[in-house]
Tab-separated table of C-alpha atoms in Angstrom:
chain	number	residue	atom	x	y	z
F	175	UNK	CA	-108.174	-45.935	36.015
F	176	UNK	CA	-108.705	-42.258	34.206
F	177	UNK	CA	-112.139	-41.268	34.302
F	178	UNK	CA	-114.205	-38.303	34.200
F	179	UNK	CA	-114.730	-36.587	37.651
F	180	UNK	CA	-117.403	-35.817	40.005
F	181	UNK	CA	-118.255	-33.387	42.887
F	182	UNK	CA	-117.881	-36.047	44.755
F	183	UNK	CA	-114.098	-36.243	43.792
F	184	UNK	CA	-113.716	-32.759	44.956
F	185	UNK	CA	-111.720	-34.176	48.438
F	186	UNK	CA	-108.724	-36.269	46.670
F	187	UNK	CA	-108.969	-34.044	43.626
F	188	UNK	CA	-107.913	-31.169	46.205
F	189	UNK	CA	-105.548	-33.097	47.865
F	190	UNK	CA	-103.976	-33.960	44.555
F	191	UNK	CA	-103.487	-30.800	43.573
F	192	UNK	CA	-101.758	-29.679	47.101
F	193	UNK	CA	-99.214	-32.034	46.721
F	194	UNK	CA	-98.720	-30.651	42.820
F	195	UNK	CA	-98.449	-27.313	44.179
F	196	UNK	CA	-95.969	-27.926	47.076
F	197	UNK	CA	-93.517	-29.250	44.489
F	198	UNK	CA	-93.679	-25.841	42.441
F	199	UNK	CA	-92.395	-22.355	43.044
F	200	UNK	CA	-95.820	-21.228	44.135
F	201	UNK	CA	-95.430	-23.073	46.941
F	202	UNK	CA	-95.051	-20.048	49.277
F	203	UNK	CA	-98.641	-18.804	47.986
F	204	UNK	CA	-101.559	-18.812	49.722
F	205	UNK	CA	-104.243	-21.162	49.170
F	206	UNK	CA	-108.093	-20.068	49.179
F	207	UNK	CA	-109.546	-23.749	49.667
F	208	UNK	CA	-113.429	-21.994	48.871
F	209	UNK	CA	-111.669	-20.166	45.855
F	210	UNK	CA	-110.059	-23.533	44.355
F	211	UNK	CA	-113.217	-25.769	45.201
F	212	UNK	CA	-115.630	-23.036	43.367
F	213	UNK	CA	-112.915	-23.667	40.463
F	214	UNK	CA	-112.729	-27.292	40.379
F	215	UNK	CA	-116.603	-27.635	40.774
F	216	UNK	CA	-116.943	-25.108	37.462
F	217	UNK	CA	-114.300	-27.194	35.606
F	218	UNK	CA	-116.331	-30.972	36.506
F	219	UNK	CA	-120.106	-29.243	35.594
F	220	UNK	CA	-119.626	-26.618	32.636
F	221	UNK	CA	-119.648	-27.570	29.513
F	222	UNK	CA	-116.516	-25.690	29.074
F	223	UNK	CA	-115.218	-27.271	31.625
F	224	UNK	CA	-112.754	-30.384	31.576
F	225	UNK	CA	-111.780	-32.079	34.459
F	226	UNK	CA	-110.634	-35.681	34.894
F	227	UNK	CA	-108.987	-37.588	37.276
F	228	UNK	CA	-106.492	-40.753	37.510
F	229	UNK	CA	-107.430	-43.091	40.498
F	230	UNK	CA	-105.290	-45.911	41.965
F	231	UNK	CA	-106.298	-47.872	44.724
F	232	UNK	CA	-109.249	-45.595	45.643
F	233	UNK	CA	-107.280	-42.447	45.395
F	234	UNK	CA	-106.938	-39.452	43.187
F	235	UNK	CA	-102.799	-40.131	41.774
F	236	UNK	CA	-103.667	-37.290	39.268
F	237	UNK	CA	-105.874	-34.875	37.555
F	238	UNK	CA	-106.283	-32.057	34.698
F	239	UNK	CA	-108.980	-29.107	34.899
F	240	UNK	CA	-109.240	-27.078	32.193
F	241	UNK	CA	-111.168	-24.653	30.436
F	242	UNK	CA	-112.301	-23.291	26.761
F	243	UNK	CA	-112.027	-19.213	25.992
F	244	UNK	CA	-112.300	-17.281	22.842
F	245	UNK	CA	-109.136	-15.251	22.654
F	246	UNK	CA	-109.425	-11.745	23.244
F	247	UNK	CA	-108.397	-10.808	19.801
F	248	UNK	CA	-110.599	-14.190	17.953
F	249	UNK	CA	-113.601	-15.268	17.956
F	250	UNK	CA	-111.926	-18.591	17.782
F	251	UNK	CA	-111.534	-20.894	21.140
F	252	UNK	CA	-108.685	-22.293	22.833
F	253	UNK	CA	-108.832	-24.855	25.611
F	254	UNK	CA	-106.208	-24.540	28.313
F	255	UNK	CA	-105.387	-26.100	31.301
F	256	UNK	CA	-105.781	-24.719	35.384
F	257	UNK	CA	-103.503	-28.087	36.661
F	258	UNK	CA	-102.186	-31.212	35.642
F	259	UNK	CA	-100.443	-33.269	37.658
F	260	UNK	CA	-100.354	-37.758	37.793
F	261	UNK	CA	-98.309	-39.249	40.488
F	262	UNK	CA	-97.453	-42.436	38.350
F	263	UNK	CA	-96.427	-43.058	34.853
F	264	UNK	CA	-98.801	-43.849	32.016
F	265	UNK	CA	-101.858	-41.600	33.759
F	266	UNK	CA	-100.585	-38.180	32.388
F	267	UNK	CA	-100.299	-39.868	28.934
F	268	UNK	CA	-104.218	-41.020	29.647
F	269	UNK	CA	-105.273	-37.397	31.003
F	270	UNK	CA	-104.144	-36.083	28.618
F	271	UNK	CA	-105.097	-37.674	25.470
F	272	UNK	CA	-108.894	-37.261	26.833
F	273	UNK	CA	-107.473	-33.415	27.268
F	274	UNK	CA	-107.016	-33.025	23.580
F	275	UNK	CA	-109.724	-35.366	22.445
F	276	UNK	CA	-112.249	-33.250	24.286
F	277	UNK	CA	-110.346	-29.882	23.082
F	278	UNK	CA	-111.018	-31.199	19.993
F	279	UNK	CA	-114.759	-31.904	20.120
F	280	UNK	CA	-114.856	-28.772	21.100
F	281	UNK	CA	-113.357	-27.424	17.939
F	282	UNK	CA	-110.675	-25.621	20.073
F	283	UNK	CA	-107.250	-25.057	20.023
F	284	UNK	CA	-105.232	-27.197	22.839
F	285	UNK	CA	-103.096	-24.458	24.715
F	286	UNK	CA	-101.146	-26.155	27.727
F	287	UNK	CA	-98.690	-24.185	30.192
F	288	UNK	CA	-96.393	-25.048	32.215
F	289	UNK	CA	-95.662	-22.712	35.021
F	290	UNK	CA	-94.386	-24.902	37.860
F	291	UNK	CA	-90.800	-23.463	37.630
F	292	UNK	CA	-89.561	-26.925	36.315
F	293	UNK	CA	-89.555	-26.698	32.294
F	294	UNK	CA	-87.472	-29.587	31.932
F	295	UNK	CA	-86.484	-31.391	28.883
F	296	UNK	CA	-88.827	-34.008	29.870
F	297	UNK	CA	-91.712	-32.036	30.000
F	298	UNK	CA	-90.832	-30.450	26.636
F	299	UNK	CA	-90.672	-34.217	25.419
F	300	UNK	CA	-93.873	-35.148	27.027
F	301	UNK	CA	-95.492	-31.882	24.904
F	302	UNK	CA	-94.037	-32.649	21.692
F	303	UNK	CA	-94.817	-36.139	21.825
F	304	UNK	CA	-98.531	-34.650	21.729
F	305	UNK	CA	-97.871	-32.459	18.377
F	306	UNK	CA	-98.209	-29.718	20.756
F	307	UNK	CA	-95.081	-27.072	19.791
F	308	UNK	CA	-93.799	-24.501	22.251
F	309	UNK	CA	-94.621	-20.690	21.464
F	310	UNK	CA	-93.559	-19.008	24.281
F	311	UNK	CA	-91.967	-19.143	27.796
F	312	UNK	CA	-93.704	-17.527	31.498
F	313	UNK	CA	-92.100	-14.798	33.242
F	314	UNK	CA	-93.428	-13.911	36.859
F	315	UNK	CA	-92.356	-10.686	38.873
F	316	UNK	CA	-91.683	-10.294	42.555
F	317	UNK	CA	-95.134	-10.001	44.343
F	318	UNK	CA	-95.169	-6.272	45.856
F	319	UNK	CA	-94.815	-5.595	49.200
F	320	UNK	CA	-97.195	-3.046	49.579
F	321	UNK	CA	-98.768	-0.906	46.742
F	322	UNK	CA	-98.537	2.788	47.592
F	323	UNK	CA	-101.064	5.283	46.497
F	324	UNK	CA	-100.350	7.856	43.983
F	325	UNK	CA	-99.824	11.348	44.898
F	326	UNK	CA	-100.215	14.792	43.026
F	327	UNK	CA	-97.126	15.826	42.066
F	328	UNK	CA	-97.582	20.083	42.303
């Protein structure tokens, strides 16, 4: 079943998304539980908030948040995902076809990432199949070690 989510999803909705992240390259970084909840709880009760979940057997299989932004250089809005992730086949499709029907009730722009480490040929497939079209690629840098303060040079 795909339906919208509520605060009281916020347990399996964050267990969901622990098990998304532990198959990423982010795995190493650390998780703020307070941080994510305040996230997820903004994404379920704003209005520019999106966040539904796919439930099988009683449990949270999968779920998108996202959120709608003007661009910094527009006054026009995208909507853009925080996570997606479904355990089984067929719920992504679901999520995410309310995604863009909601994106587009909105009268904003879908923009989705994908920043697990794993931009496969399937996911590009999944995408597409959308209409969405690719327009870029992430890059991350190495997390610094420490950050040194600047001195006066003279």
């Amino acid at each position: 079943m795909i339906r919208k989510a509520t605060i009281n999803d916020l347990p399996g909705i964050e267990d969901a998304l622990l098990r998304m992240k532990r198959r990423t390259e982010f795995v190493t970084v650390k998780v703020e539980f307070e941080r994510g909840r305040k996230a997820v709880r903004q994404c379920i009760s704003s209005p520019q908030g999106f966040c539904w979940v796919a439930e099988r057997n009683g449990r949270i299989s999968g779920v998108l948040l996202g959120l709608i932004s003007q661009f910094w250089y527009s006054r026009e809005w995208f909507a853009s995902d925080l996570a997606f992730y479904s355990q089984h086949k067929g719920d992504g499709q679901a999520l995410m076809a309310r995604f863009l029907e909601w994106a587009k009730a909105k009268n904003a722009i879908a923009l989705m990432g994908q920043s697990s480490g794993k931009l496969t040929e399937r996911v590009r497939a999944f995408y597409s199949s959308f209409g969405l079209v690719p327009i870029g690629n992430l890059f991350i840098g190495e997390k610094p070690i420490a950050v040194q303060p600047l001195r006066r040079v003279g």
